[in-house]
PDB file of C-alpha atoms in Angstrom:
ATOM      1  CA  MET A   1       0.000   0.000   0.000  1.00 96.00           C
ATOM      2  CA  ARG A   2       1.014   3.632  -0.463  1.00 97.00           C
ATOM      3  CA  PHE A   3       0.352   6.452   1.973  1.00 97.00           C
ATOM      4  CA  VAL A   4      -1.722   9.348   0.631  1.00 97.00           C
ATOM      5  CA  PRO A   5      -1.326  12.381   2.908  1.00 94.00           C
ATOM      6  CA  GLY A   6      -4.805  13.745   2.396  1.00 90.00           C
ATOM      7  CA  GLY A   7      -5.716  17.345   1.723  1.00 94.00           C
ATOM      8  CA  ALA A   8      -8.046  19.558  -0.297  1.00 96.00           C
ATOM      9  CA  PHE A   9      -8.575  19.360  -4.038  1.00 96.00           C
ATOM     10  CA  THR A  10     -10.992  20.324  -6.789  1.00 96.00           C
ATOM     11  CA  MET A  11     -13.205  17.310  -7.439  1.00 95.00           C
ATOM     12  CA  GLY A  12     -15.054  16.765 -10.709  1.00 94.00           C
ATOM     13  CA  SER A  13     -14.769  18.205 -14.204  1.00 94.00           C
ATOM     14  CA  LYS A  14     -16.752  20.533 -16.446  1.00 92.00           C
ATOM     15  CA  HIS A  15     -15.063  19.483 -19.693  1.00 90.00           C
ATOM     16  CA  PHE A  16     -16.479  16.015 -20.374  1.00 93.00           C
ATOM     17  CA  TYR A  17     -19.695  14.409 -19.013  1.00 93.00           C
ATOM     18  CA  PRO A  18     -22.501  16.146 -17.075  1.00 93.00           C
ATOM     19  CA  GLU A  19     -22.438  13.684 -14.165  1.00 94.00           C
ATOM     20  CA  GLU A  20     -18.916  14.871 -13.308  1.00 94.00           C
ATOM     21  CA  ALA A  21     -20.107  18.404 -12.549  1.00 92.00           C
ATOM     22  CA  PRO A  22     -20.143  20.670 -10.675  1.00 92.00           C
ATOM     23  CA  LEU A  23     -16.613  21.408  -9.633  1.00 94.00           C
ATOM     24  CA  ARG A  24     -16.423  21.347  -5.834  1.00 93.00           C
ATOM     25  CA  GLU A  25     -13.766  21.790  -3.213  1.00 95.00           C
ATOM     26  CA  VAL A  26     -13.282  18.583  -1.222  1.00 95.00           C
ATOM     27  CA  ARG A  27     -10.983  17.607   1.617  1.00 96.00           C
ATOM     28  CA  VAL A  28     -10.063  14.022   2.487  1.00 96.00           C
ATOM     29  CA  ASP A  29      -8.222  12.701   5.531  1.00 96.00           C
ATOM     30  CA  PRO A  30      -4.948  10.745   5.143  1.00 96.00           C
ATOM     31  CA  PHE A  31      -5.241   7.100   4.096  1.00 97.00           C
ATOM     32  CA  TRP A  32      -3.316   4.160   2.714  1.00 97.00           C
ATOM     33  CA  ILE A  33      -4.308   2.680  -0.645  1.00 98.00           C
ATOM     34  CA  ASP A  34      -3.256  -0.415  -2.582  1.00 98.00           C
ATOM     35  CA  SER A  35      -0.604   0.527  -5.116  1.00 98.00           C
ATOM     36  CA  THR A  36      -2.300  -1.649  -7.752  1.00 98.00           C
ATOM     37  CA  PRO A  37      -5.695  -3.219  -8.330  1.00 98.00           C
ATOM     38  CA  VAL A  38      -6.181  -6.550  -6.558  1.00 98.00           C
ATOM     39  CA  THR A  39      -4.704  -9.275  -8.746  1.00 98.00           C
ATOM     40  CA  ASN A  40      -5.887 -12.759  -9.646  1.00 98.00           C
ATOM     41  CA  ALA A  41      -3.167 -14.175  -7.393  1.00 98.00           C
ATOM     42  CA  ALA A  42      -4.237 -12.082  -4.398  1.00 98.00           C
ATOM     43  CA  PHE A  43      -7.910 -12.905  -4.873  1.00 98.00           C
ATOM     44  CA  ALA A  44      -7.104 -16.607  -5.230  1.00 98.00           C
ATOM     45  CA  HIS A  45      -5.304 -16.451  -1.877  1.00 98.00           C
ATOM     46  CA  PHE A  46      -8.429 -14.934  -0.321  1.00 98.00           C
ATOM     47  CA  VAL A  47     -10.664 -17.649  -1.811  1.00 98.00           C
ATOM     48  CA  ASP A  48      -8.293 -20.415  -0.717  1.00 98.00           C
ATOM     49  CA  ALA A  49      -8.256 -19.033   2.836  1.00 98.00           C
ATOM     50  CA  THR A  50     -12.009 -18.485   3.183  1.00 98.00           C
ATOM     51  CA  GLY A  51     -13.837 -20.661   0.640  1.00 98.00           C
ATOM     52  CA  TYR A  52     -15.584 -17.546  -0.626  1.00 98.00           C
ATOM     53  CA  VAL A  53     -17.895 -17.929  -3.641  1.00 98.00           C
ATOM     54  CA  THR A  54     -18.403 -14.874  -5.855  1.00 98.00           C
ATOM     55  CA  VAL A  55     -21.728 -13.523  -7.062  1.00 97.00           C
ATOM     56  CA  ALA A  56     -20.980 -14.662 -10.630  1.00 98.00           C
ATOM     57  CA  GLU A  57     -20.651 -18.257  -9.372  1.00 98.00           C
ATOM     58  CA  ILE A  58     -24.115 -18.296  -7.735  1.00 96.00           C
ATOM     59  CA  PRO A  59     -27.363 -18.806  -9.704  1.00 94.00           C
ATOM     60  CA  PRO A  60     -29.520 -15.653  -9.625  1.00 90.00           C
ATOM     61  CA  ASP A  61     -32.754 -15.853  -7.629  1.00 87.00           C
ATOM     62  CA  PRO A  62     -35.656 -15.214 -10.077  1.00 86.00           C
ATOM     63  CA  LYS A  63     -37.673 -13.436  -7.380  1.00 82.00           C
ATOM     64  CA  HIS A  64     -35.155 -10.586  -7.462  1.00 81.00           C
ATOM     65  CA  TYR A  65     -35.349 -10.242 -11.253  1.00 83.00           C
ATOM     66  CA  PRO A  66     -38.900  -9.735 -12.584  1.00 79.00           C
ATOM     67  CA  GLY A  67     -39.138 -10.909 -16.185  1.00 81.00           C
ATOM     68  CA  LEU A  68     -36.070 -13.150 -16.009  1.00 82.00           C
ATOM     69  CA  LEU A  69     -36.155 -15.327 -19.113  1.00 86.00           C
ATOM     70  CA  PRO A  70     -36.447 -19.099 -18.674  1.00 86.00           C
ATOM     71  CA  GLY A  71     -33.048 -20.787 -18.443  1.00 87.00           C
ATOM     72  CA  MET A  72     -31.243 -17.626 -17.364  1.00 88.00           C
ATOM     73  CA  ASP A  73     -31.188 -18.618 -13.692  1.00 88.00           C
ATOM     74  CA  ARG A  74     -27.663 -19.995 -14.041  1.00 94.00           C
ATOM     75  CA  PRO A  75     -24.388 -18.513 -12.806  1.00 96.00           C
ATOM     76  CA  GLY A  76     -22.387 -16.406 -15.210  1.00 97.00           C
ATOM     77  CA  SER A  77     -21.151 -12.943 -16.047  1.00 97.00           C
ATOM     78  CA  LEU A  78     -20.759 -10.429 -18.881  1.00 97.00           C
ATOM     79  CA  VAL A  79     -17.913 -11.044 -21.332  1.00 98.00           C
ATOM     80  CA  PHE A  80     -16.708  -8.569 -23.953  1.00 98.00           C
ATOM     81  CA  HIS A  81     -16.756  -9.672 -27.600  1.00 97.00           C
ATOM     82  CA  LYS A  82     -15.023  -7.462 -30.126  1.00 97.00           C
ATOM     83  CA  ALA A  83     -17.221  -6.518 -33.085  1.00 97.00           C
ATOM     84  CA  ASP A  84     -16.049  -7.076 -36.645  1.00 95.00           C
ATOM     85  CA  ARG A  85     -17.585  -3.866 -38.017  1.00 96.00           C
ATOM     86  CA  PRO A  86     -19.033  -0.541 -36.839  1.00 96.00           C
ATOM     87  CA  VAL A  87     -22.115  -1.036 -34.649  1.00 97.00           C
ATOM     88  CA  ASP A  88     -24.730   1.054 -32.864  1.00 97.00           C
ATOM     89  CA  LEU A  89     -22.880   2.492 -29.851  1.00 96.00           C
ATOM     90  CA  GLY A  90     -26.186   3.034 -28.091  1.00 94.00           C
ATOM     91  CA  ASN A  91     -26.658  -0.711 -27.629  1.00 96.00           C
ATOM     92  CA  PRO A  92     -24.060  -2.369 -25.350  1.00 95.00           C
ATOM     93  CA  GLY A  93     -25.527  -5.720 -26.373  1.00 95.00           C
ATOM     94  CA  ASN A  94     -23.475  -5.334 -29.541  1.00 97.00           C
ATOM     95  CA  TRP A  95     -20.327  -6.189 -27.578  1.00 97.00           C
ATOM     96  CA  TRP A  96     -21.399  -7.627 -24.195  1.00 97.00           C
ATOM     97  CA  ARG A  97     -22.698 -11.187 -23.840  1.00 96.00           C
ATOM     98  CA  PHE A  98     -23.831 -12.895 -20.669  1.00 95.00           C
ATOM     99  CA  GLU A  99     -21.955 -16.201 -20.620  1.00 97.00           C
ATOM    100  CA  PHE A 100     -22.765 -19.057 -18.292  1.00 97.00           C
ATOM    101  CA  GLY A 101     -19.629 -20.151 -16.473  1.00 97.00           C
ATOM    102  CA  ALA A 102     -17.797 -16.839 -16.839  1.00 98.00           C
ATOM    103  CA  ASP A 103     -16.333 -15.745 -13.501  1.00 98.00           C
ATOM    104  CA  TRP A 104     -13.065 -14.587 -11.958  1.00 98.00           C
ATOM    105  CA  ARG A 105     -11.395 -17.933 -12.675  1.00 98.00           C
ATOM    106  CA  HIS A 106     -12.733 -17.933 -16.254  1.00 98.00           C
ATOM    107  CA  PRO A 107     -12.505 -14.293 -17.355  1.00 98.00           C
ATOM    108  CA  ALA A 108     -13.100 -14.825 -21.092  1.00 96.00           C
ATOM    109  CA  GLY A 109     -15.796 -17.497 -20.634  1.00 95.00           C
ATOM    110  CA  PRO A 110     -16.098 -21.032 -19.270  1.00 95.00           C
ATOM    111  CA  HIS A 111     -13.210 -22.440 -21.303  1.00 95.00           C
ATOM    112  CA  SER A 112     -10.715 -19.732 -20.304  1.00 97.00           C
ATOM    113  CA  ALA A 113      -8.441 -19.655 -17.264  1.00 98.00           C
ATOM    114  CA  ILE A 114      -6.217 -17.319 -15.250  1.00 98.00           C
ATOM    115  CA  GLU A 115      -3.083 -19.456 -15.435  1.00 97.00           C
ATOM    116  CA  GLY A 116      -0.349 -17.178 -16.720  1.00 97.00           C
ATOM    117  CA  ARG A 117      -2.440 -14.143 -15.750  1.00 97.00           C
ATOM    118  CA  GLU A 118      -1.811 -14.191 -12.023  1.00 98.00           C
ATOM    119  CA  ASP A 119      -0.513 -10.603 -12.107  1.00 98.00           C
ATOM    120  CA  HIS A 120      -3.519  -9.255 -14.041  1.00 98.00           C
ATOM    121  CA  PRO A 121      -6.304  -7.511 -12.103  1.00 98.00           C
ATOM    122  CA  VAL A 122      -9.070  -9.850 -10.983  1.00 98.00           C
ATOM    123  CA  VAL A 123     -12.334  -9.235 -12.892  1.00 98.00           C
ATOM    124  CA  HIS A 124     -15.960 -10.410 -12.805  1.00 98.00           C
ATOM    125  CA  ILE A 125     -16.121  -8.955  -9.319  1.00 98.00           C
ATOM    126  CA  ALA A 126     -19.473  -7.740  -7.955  1.00 98.00           C
ATOM    127  CA  TYR A 127     -19.572  -5.165  -5.178  1.00 98.00           C
ATOM    128  CA  ALA A 128     -20.185  -7.765  -2.459  1.00 98.00           C
ATOM    129  CA  ASP A 129     -17.116  -9.690  -3.626  1.00 98.00           C
ATOM    130  CA  ALA A 130     -14.885  -6.625  -3.381  1.00 98.00           C
ATOM    131  CA  ALA A 131     -16.307  -5.721   0.030  1.00 98.00           C
ATOM    132  CA  ALA A 132     -15.782  -9.273   1.318  1.00 98.00           C
ATOM    133  CA  TYR A 133     -12.135  -9.269   0.251  1.00 98.00           C
ATOM    134  CA  ALA A 134     -11.565  -5.857   1.829  1.00 98.00           C
ATOM    135  CA  ASP A 135     -13.104  -7.000   5.117  1.00 98.00           C
ATOM    136  CA  TRP A 136     -10.965 -10.158   5.154  1.00 98.00           C
ATOM    137  CA  ALA A 137      -7.833  -8.089   4.485  1.00 98.00           C
ATOM    138  CA  GLY A 138      -8.649  -5.661   7.304  1.00 97.00           C
ATOM    139  CA  LYS A 139      -9.199  -2.859   4.815  1.00 98.00           C
ATOM    140  CA  ALA A 140     -12.117  -1.059   3.144  1.00 98.00           C
ATOM    141  CA  LEU A 141     -13.194   0.107  -0.279  1.00 98.00           C
ATOM    142  CA  PRO A 142     -12.386   3.743  -1.054  1.00 98.00           C
ATOM    143  CA  THR A 143     -14.943   6.499  -1.199  1.00 97.00           C
ATOM    144  CA  GLU A 144     -15.320   8.236  -4.551  1.00 97.00           C
ATOM    145  CA  ALA A 145     -13.505  11.289  -3.164  1.00 96.00           C
ATOM    146  CA  GLU A 146     -10.617   9.237  -1.771  1.00 97.00           C
ATOM    147  CA  TRP A 147     -10.281   7.383  -5.058  1.00 98.00           C
ATOM    148  CA  GLU A 148     -10.285  10.541  -7.165  1.00 98.00           C
ATOM    149  CA  TYR A 149      -7.814  12.331  -4.892  1.00 98.00           C
ATOM    150  CA  ALA A 150      -5.461   9.339  -5.072  1.00 98.00           C
ATOM    151  CA  ALA A 151      -5.823   9.053  -8.860  1.00 98.00           C
ATOM    152  CA  ARG A 152      -4.874  12.685  -9.375  1.00 97.00           C
ATOM    153  CA  GLY A 153      -1.510  12.072  -7.723  1.00 96.00           C
ATOM    154  CA  GLY A 154      -1.224  15.680  -6.606  1.00 95.00           C
ATOM    155  CA  LEU A 155      -2.155  17.226  -9.984  1.00 96.00           C
ATOM    156  CA  ASP A 156      -5.176  19.262  -8.945  1.00 94.00           C
ATOM    157  CA  GLY A 157      -7.494  20.115 -11.837  1.00 92.00           C
ATOM    158  CA  ALA A 158      -5.652  18.147 -14.549  1.00 95.00           C
ATOM    159  CA  ASP A 159      -7.775  16.195 -17.028  1.00 96.00           C
ATOM    160  CA  TYR A 160      -5.660  13.048 -16.739  1.00 96.00           C
ATOM    161  CA  ALA A 161      -3.587  11.473 -13.990  1.00 95.00           C
ATOM    162  CA  TRP A 162      -0.423  12.793 -15.659  1.00 96.00           C
ATOM    163  CA  GLY A 163      -1.545  16.187 -17.044  1.00 95.00           C
ATOM    164  CA  ASP A 164      -3.911  17.637 -19.627  1.00 95.00           C
ATOM    165  CA  GLU A 165      -2.813  15.626 -22.691  1.00 96.00           C
ATOM    166  CA  LEU A 166      -3.999  12.042 -23.172  1.00 96.00           C
ATOM    167  CA  ALA A 167      -0.878  10.767 -24.946  1.00 96.00           C
ATOM    168  CA  PRO A 168       1.893  13.351 -24.509  1.00 96.00           C
ATOM    169  CA  GLY A 169       4.402  12.980 -27.311  1.00 95.00           C
ATOM    170  CA  GLY A 170       2.578   9.807 -28.361  1.00 95.00           C
ATOM    171  CA  ALA A 171       3.374   8.057 -25.076  1.00 96.00           C
ATOM    172  CA  MET A 172       0.868   5.435 -23.918  1.00 97.00           C
ATOM    173  CA  LEU A 173       0.503   6.002 -20.173  1.00 98.00           C
ATOM    174  CA  ALA A 174      -2.444   3.702 -19.446  1.00 98.00           C
ATOM    175  CA  ASN A 175      -4.304   0.697 -20.823  1.00 98.00           C
ATOM    176  CA  TYR A 176      -7.272   1.983 -22.836  1.00 98.00           C
ATOM    177  CA  TRP A 177      -8.693   1.440 -26.336  1.00 98.00           C
ATOM    178  CA  GLN A 178      -6.851   3.177 -29.176  1.00 97.00           C
ATOM    179  CA  GLY A 179      -8.921   3.294 -32.354  1.00 97.00           C
ATOM    180  CA  LEU A 180     -12.623   2.975 -33.065  1.00 97.00           C
ATOM    181  CA  PHE A 181     -14.535   1.071 -30.400  1.00 97.00           C
ATOM    182  CA  PRO A 182     -15.672  -1.745 -30.415  1.00 98.00           C
ATOM    183  CA  PHE A 183     -14.171  -3.130 -33.624  1.00 97.00           C
ATOM    184  CA  ALA A 184     -10.769  -1.550 -34.325  1.00 97.00           C
ATOM    185  CA  ASN A 185      -8.280  -1.554 -31.457  1.00 97.00           C
ATOM    186  CA  GLN A 186      -4.852  -0.441 -32.636  1.00 97.00           C
ATOM    187  CA  CYS A 187      -3.281  -1.730 -29.383  1.00 97.00           C
ATOM    188  CA  LEU A 188      -0.722   1.078 -29.322  1.00 97.00           C
ATOM    189  CA  ASP A 189      -0.446   0.439 -25.579  1.00 97.00           C
ATOM    190  CA  GLY A 190       0.520  -3.175 -26.249  1.00 97.00           C
ATOM    191  CA  TRP A 191      -2.612  -4.805 -24.840  1.00 97.00           C
ATOM    192  CA  GLU A 192      -5.900  -6.039 -26.282  1.00 94.00           C
ATOM    193  CA  GLY A 193      -7.472  -6.804 -22.897  1.00 96.00           C
ATOM    194  CA  THR A 194      -6.284  -6.390 -19.313  1.00 98.00           C
ATOM    195  CA  SER A 195      -2.585  -5.872 -18.669  1.00 98.00           C
ATOM    196  CA  PRO A 196      -0.406  -6.993 -15.746  1.00 98.00           C
ATOM    197  CA  VAL A 197      -0.677  -4.472 -12.927  1.00 98.00           C
ATOM    198  CA  GLY A 198       2.144  -1.955 -12.951  1.00 97.00           C
ATOM    199  CA  SER A 199       2.699  -2.125 -16.708  1.00 98.00           C
ATOM    200  CA  PHE A 200       2.429   1.659 -16.999  1.00 98.00           C
ATOM    201  CA  PRO A 201       4.105   4.474 -15.039  1.00 97.00           C
ATOM    202  CA  ALA A 202       2.941   5.254 -11.511  1.00 97.00           C
ATOM    203  CA  ASN A 203       1.296   8.578 -10.734  1.00 97.00           C
ATOM    204  CA  GLY A 204       2.600  11.189  -8.313  1.00 96.00           C
ATOM    205  CA  PHE A 205       1.551   9.121  -5.289  1.00 97.00           C
ATOM    206  CA  GLY A 206       3.282   5.977  -6.584  1.00 97.00           C
ATOM    207  CA  LEU A 207       0.012   4.322  -7.635  1.00 98.00           C
ATOM    208  CA  TYR A 208      -0.393   2.161 -10.722  1.00 98.00           C
ATOM    209  CA  ASP A 209      -3.374   1.607 -13.030  1.00 98.00           C
ATOM    210  CA  MET A 210      -5.562   4.265 -11.469  1.00 97.00           C
ATOM    211  CA  ILE A 211      -6.503   5.036 -15.059  1.00 97.00           C
ATOM    212  CA  GLY A 212      -7.598   2.332 -17.515  1.00 97.00           C
ATOM    213  CA  ASN A 213      -7.071  -1.442 -17.268  1.00 98.00           C
ATOM    214  CA  VAL A 214     -10.177  -2.112 -15.111  1.00 98.00           C
ATOM    215  CA  TRP A 215     -12.933  -0.057 -13.554  1.00 98.00           C
ATOM    216  CA  GLU A 216     -12.772  -0.005  -9.750  1.00 98.00           C
ATOM    217  CA  TRP A 217     -15.559  -0.136  -7.180  1.00 98.00           C
ATOM    218  CA  THR A 218     -16.011   2.611  -4.611  1.00 98.00           C
ATOM    219  CA  GLN A 219     -18.257   2.449  -1.546  1.00 97.00           C
ATOM    220  CA  ASP A 220     -20.392   5.456  -2.567  1.00 97.00           C
ATOM    221  CA  TRP A 221     -23.951   5.078  -3.864  1.00 96.00           C
ATOM    222  CA  TRP A 222     -24.448   6.579  -7.303  1.00 95.00           C
ATOM    223  CA  SER A 223     -26.209   9.851  -8.003  1.00 91.00           C
ATOM    224  CA  GLU A 224     -26.660  11.446 -11.420  1.00 85.00           C
ATOM    225  CA  ARG A 225     -25.229  14.693 -10.108  1.00 75.00           C
ATOM    226  CA  ALA A 226     -22.483  14.771  -7.538  1.00 68.00           C
ATOM    227  CA  ALA A 227     -23.428  15.945  -4.056  1.00 59.00           C
ATOM    228  CA  THR A 228     -22.348  19.522  -3.361  1.00 52.00           C
ATOM    229  CA  GLU A 229     -23.251  19.691   0.310  1.00 46.00           C
ATOM    230  CA  ALA A 230     -22.242  17.714   3.368  1.00 43.00           C
ATOM    231  CA  LYS A 231     -23.517  17.882   6.940  1.00 43.00           C
ATOM    232  CA  GLY A 232     -25.348  21.157   6.377  1.00 45.00           C
ATOM    233  CA  LYS A 233     -22.489  22.974   4.683  1.00 47.00           C
ATOM    234  CA  LYS A 234     -23.287  25.252   1.762  1.00 51.00           C
ATOM    235  CA  PRO A 235     -22.006  24.446  -1.766  1.00 52.00           C
ATOM    236  CA  CYS A 236     -19.510  27.325  -1.477  1.00 59.00           C
ATOM    237  CA  CYS A 237     -17.667  25.597   1.333  1.00 78.00           C
ATOM    238  CA  THR A 238     -15.089  22.817   1.296  1.00 83.00           C
ATOM    239  CA  ILE A 239     -16.723  19.423   1.769  1.00 88.00           C
ATOM    240  CA  ASP A 240     -14.977  17.168   4.275  1.00 87.00           C
ATOM    241  CA  ASN A 241     -14.782  13.445   3.455  1.00 86.00           C
ATOM    242  CA  PRO A 242     -17.991  13.210   1.355  1.00 87.00           C
ATOM    243  CA  ARG A 243     -19.753   9.850   1.415  1.00 84.00           C
ATOM    244  CA  GLY A 244     -22.215  10.049  -1.485  1.00 82.00           C
ATOM    245  CA  VAL A 245     -25.991   9.751  -1.377  1.00 83.00           C
ATOM    246  CA  HIS A 246     -28.530   7.316   0.122  1.00 87.00           C
ATOM    247  CA  LEU A 247     -29.242   3.902  -1.396  1.00 90.00           C
ATOM    248  CA  ARG A 248     -32.754   4.886  -2.518  1.00 88.00           C
ATOM    249  CA  HIS A 249     -31.369   7.634  -4.751  1.00 89.00           C
ATOM    250  CA  SER A 250     -29.123   5.192  -6.614  1.00 92.00           C
ATOM    251  CA  TYR A 251     -31.842   3.018  -8.198  1.00 91.00           C
ATOM    252  CA  ASP A 252     -31.952   2.966 -11.994  1.00 90.00           C
ATOM    253  CA  PRO A 253     -34.962   5.058 -13.103  1.00 90.00           C
ATOM    254  CA  ASP A 254     -35.099   3.082 -16.359  1.00 88.00           C
ATOM    255  CA  GLN A 255     -35.762  -0.134 -14.389  1.00 85.00           C
ATOM    256  CA  PRO A 256     -38.421   0.844 -11.830  1.00 86.00           C
ATOM    257  CA  ASP A 257     -39.330  -2.791 -11.058  1.00 82.00           C
ATOM    258  CA  ILE A 258     -35.769  -3.686 -10.035  1.00 82.00           C
ATOM    259  CA  ARG A 259     -34.730  -2.104  -6.753  1.00 87.00           C
ATOM    260  CA  ILE A 260     -31.028  -2.837  -6.821  1.00 92.00           C
ATOM    261  CA  GLY A 261     -28.634  -0.131  -5.703  1.00 94.00           C
ATOM    262  CA  ARG A 262     -25.857   1.199  -7.886  1.00 96.00           C
ATOM    263  CA  LYS A 263     -22.379   2.157  -6.709  1.00 97.00           C
ATOM    264  CA  VAL A 264     -19.869   4.541  -8.295  1.00 97.00           C
ATOM    265  CA  LEU A 265     -17.156   3.019 -10.461  1.00 98.00           C
ATOM    266  CA  LYS A 266     -13.984   4.996 -11.156  1.00 98.00           C
ATOM    267  CA  GLY A 267     -11.009   4.953 -13.494  1.00 97.00           C
ATOM    268  CA  GLY A 268     -12.237   3.595 -16.805  1.00 97.00           C
ATOM    269  CA  SER A 269     -10.949   0.384 -18.362  1.00 98.00           C
ATOM    270  CA  TYR A 270      -9.210  -1.167 -21.339  1.00 98.00           C
ATOM    271  CA  LEU A 271     -12.505  -0.675 -23.225  1.00 98.00           C
ATOM    272  CA  CYS A 272     -12.656   3.122 -22.860  1.00 98.00           C
ATOM    273  CA  ALA A 273     -12.067   4.889 -26.180  1.00 97.00           C
ATOM    274  CA  ALA A 274     -12.109   8.410 -27.549  1.00 95.00           C
ATOM    275  CA  ASN A 275     -15.159   7.649 -29.722  1.00 96.00           C
ATOM    276  CA  TYR A 276     -17.194   5.953 -27.008  1.00 95.00           C
ATOM    277  CA  CYS A 277     -16.196   6.354 -23.341  1.00 94.00           C
ATOM    278  CA  GLN A 278     -13.623   9.002 -22.491  1.00 96.00           C
ATOM    279  CA  ARG A 279     -13.643   7.938 -18.854  1.00 96.00           C
ATOM    280  CA  TYR A 280      -9.946   7.164 -18.489  1.00 97.00           C
ATOM    281  CA  ARG A 281      -9.703  10.186 -16.170  1.00 97.00           C
ATOM    282  CA  PRO A 282      -9.720  10.830 -12.396  1.00 97.00           C
ATOM    283  CA  ALA A 283     -12.995  12.836 -12.505  1.00 97.00           C
ATOM    284  CA  ALA A 284     -14.888  10.267 -14.581  1.00 97.00           C
ATOM    285  CA  ARG A 285     -17.571   8.209 -12.862  1.00 96.00           C
ATOM    286  CA  HIS A 286     -20.016   5.501 -13.875  1.00 96.00           C
ATOM    287  CA  PRO A 287     -22.951   3.721 -12.174  1.00 96.00           C
ATOM    288  CA  GLU A 288     -22.941  -0.052 -11.698  1.00 97.00           C
ATOM    289  CA  ALA A 289     -25.567  -2.235 -10.019  1.00 96.00           C
ATOM    290  CA  VAL A 290     -24.076  -3.937  -6.982  1.00 97.00           C
ATOM    291  CA  ASP A 291     -25.011  -7.399  -8.293  1.00 95.00           C
ATOM    292  CA  SER A 292     -23.274  -6.865 -11.638  1.00 94.00           C
ATOM    293  CA  SER A 293     -19.961  -8.333 -12.690  1.00 97.00           C
ATOM    294  CA  THR A 294     -18.137  -7.966 -15.976  1.00 98.00           C
ATOM    295  CA  GLY A 295     -14.795  -8.695 -17.563  1.00 97.00           C
ATOM    296  CA  HIS A 296     -13.599  -5.132 -16.981  1.00 98.00           C
ATOM    297  CA  ILE A 297     -14.494  -4.428 -13.338  1.00 98.00           C
ATOM    298  CA  GLY A 298     -12.055  -4.945 -10.465  1.00 98.00           C
ATOM    299  CA  PHE A 299     -11.129  -3.042  -7.305  1.00 98.00           C
ATOM    300  CA  ARG A 300      -8.465  -1.917  -4.853  1.00 98.00           C
ATOM    301  CA  CYS A 301      -8.625  -1.252  -1.115  1.00 98.00           C
ATOM    302  CA  VAL A 302      -7.798   1.476   1.371  1.00 98.00           C
ATOM    303  CA  LYS A 303      -6.923   1.657   5.040  1.00 97.00           C
ATOM    304  CA  ARG A 304      -7.802   4.918   6.703  1.00 94.00           C
ATOM    305  CA  ALA A 305      -5.272   6.479   9.046  1.00 79.00           C
ATOM    306  CA  ARG A 306      -8.027   7.501  11.467  1.00 73.00           C
ATOM    307  CA  GLU A 307      -9.526   4.002  11.741  1.00 66.00           C
TER     308      GLU A 307
END
């Protein structure tokens, strides 16, 4: 883990997506944070020690999913499939497929394995899985504010974790999609999918893969617009250690029959591209239902100095 001294910073962005606004002054207390995302090897150690079974390995209960199609009550997870031509970017079904038997041990589907990928970030991790690992390790999941502060590495207000240019001088500083998503990845960064943790330079706090590679869970419930007040303080004031909104505000309004909370994901992944998802940035944020797992979601942990 690396020690992050804490302090005040400008959270959010007004240059990219509306859910990142408004800009607000935030202060976080000192904390320790994993220098890399949790790897397959580390998660395997946790499973061996505890016998833990992930959400993707458990059949879904139909009573929690109104309208579940017959035969879909089997364990599995979402696996990315590269398209062979331009597709409608408004329909994620053009590149995501739910595959029975896909899980953290089988990241590309039931016939894949993690042998030889022990140093890659673990994926197909639902929120409960990340929280269980953190609890076992005597740690916690970061808040959105802690995560963003750590990702910035001391560069307050910069668009990226290394400055305001995505690829300065053509340098590839993170694992993301170069080319037209989801069919033409130029792989200028050297990787088609996930990369071993630490493959790219660390940020100013000595942290690797805060940008790209895999999305990372935070403990904050999602809201469409970031909270600008905390404990009665006015929006003009610095917000101390914000903790997000209440569970009930995080439900997906497009799925009123499914009352499953959504948490904030941070950091982007190897599937973020300039033409589709420019979320390979500290300020970027994305909602994810707590029961969801995919081939591009992982996590890292924190340990707070005050706890």
